[in-house]
Amino acid sequence: MPEWSKAAQVKDGADYHRPLPELGGRAWSTRRQWICRAKARPTYKGKHPKTPQLLLLRPLVRALQRGGLHNELEAVWKTYKIGSLVYKHPSHILHRLVSALTFLARKDEVGVIASELIQVDQPIFDNNSVVLTLASLIEAGFETEAQRLADLQFEKHGVRLDVALESKISQKHTDCLGGVKSYELLLKLEGPHRASLPVQAALILHCYFPIKQTDKMWEAYQLGKGFDGNFDTTVMRYMLYELTAADRIANAEEVLEDYYRIRRDSRNRLEELGDGVFTSLFEMYMRDGRPQKVVDMVRQTVEEGYRIKRSVVNFWGMSVRKAGFRNEAKQIDIAIGERKGRRRLQPWKKQEARALGAAMRGRESS
């Protein structure tokens, strides 16, 4: 053990607050917090002995303790049976109780909870609790009760499953696999979430992309294209990054063509993909030995009026030339020249220049 670690130990309840020169004040403060937790751990173990159930359901125990309930599941169930759901159980821990009872094969008690939820007709706390409670009931085998509860939440309180599911998946602390599991469970229910473009976009950005599930991303993208609306630029950017990394040329070109189509049809200016996306496309084409695809990509940006930094395109041309494709490099230079020529011949620029010149001449004459 290092000397500074030995010096930092607390012996016989003594509290040592002087910062050590090797660590500094901030580091010693962190070390002191660790010591406090270490001292509290035996006390916690003495008050709450470990059992097999509690070891497996430790997140449930912490949630029930935060809700002011007992940590033993039997005591929790007795407390639940004493009073109404409205007064006894915050909805943000209800799904944990349902999951625990399901784990212990006590489905009769889960049925009591489901019946009370429908009878009381209480608004569930937030979107996250709506999704988790419904998913827990479906996993326990109470699909009919979950469907009835979802319908009541929409009819009486305006809770939409598509909005709730999209909000749950988009949370920063959401586990990727947990979000996918909630989505798959809620697909067993009828509702607007089954044909929701925002839900598919959230799955792509927050569930499939972080764990590099390229096939799942592509399935969600194709499914979302069949719904109302269009994916935004952020989704297409992430799709192109993942598809180019996986060398899926045909799929990447389809996404790029969708972007140009939406850009042409959009009344408002669409956000740009960024030079990094086109650099990823360039690297994908060069890995596959297709420099002509790079030429076609540059020409397409010229035709679509999409601006890429001149330095980036020059780097592509030099890289293609160094790879031994001189003809393709020359075509890239020609395409750059065409872009410069098109920039000079834009008619609306000429009209603005003429109007500005006329205004300046009018000021001089006056």
Coordinates of N, CA and C in Angstrom, one line a residue, residues 74 79-80 90 107 156 207 272 304 310 327:
E74 N -42.0 -8.5 1.4 CA -43.2 -8.9 2.1 C -43.9 -7.7 2.8
T79 N -47.9 -3.3 3.0 CA -48.1 -1.9 3.0 C -49.0 -1.5 1.8
Y80 N -48.7 -2.2 0.7 CA -49.5 -1.9 -0.5 C -51.0 -2.3 -0.3
P90 N -45.7 6.2 -4.9 CA -45.3 7.1 -6.0 C -45.2 6.2 -7.2
K107 N -47.7 -13.6 -9.7 CA -48.4 -12.8 -10.7 C -49.8 -12.5 -10.2
K156 N -58.2 10.0 -20.5 CA -58.5 10.9 -19.4 C -57.4 11.9 -19.2
C207 N -30.1 4.4 -29.1 CA -30.0 3.0 -28.8 C -29.1 2.2 -29.7
E272 N -26.9 21.5 -42.8 CA -25.9 20.8 -43.6 C -25.4 19.6 -42.8
E304 N -26.1 20.1 -56.8 CA -27.0 20.4 -55.8 C -26.8 21.7 -55.1
R310 N -13.0 24.4 -49.8 CA -12.1 24.1 -50.9 C -10.9 23.3 -50.4
N327 N -6.2 10.5 -63.7 CA -7.4 11.0 -64.5 C -8.5 11.4 -63.6

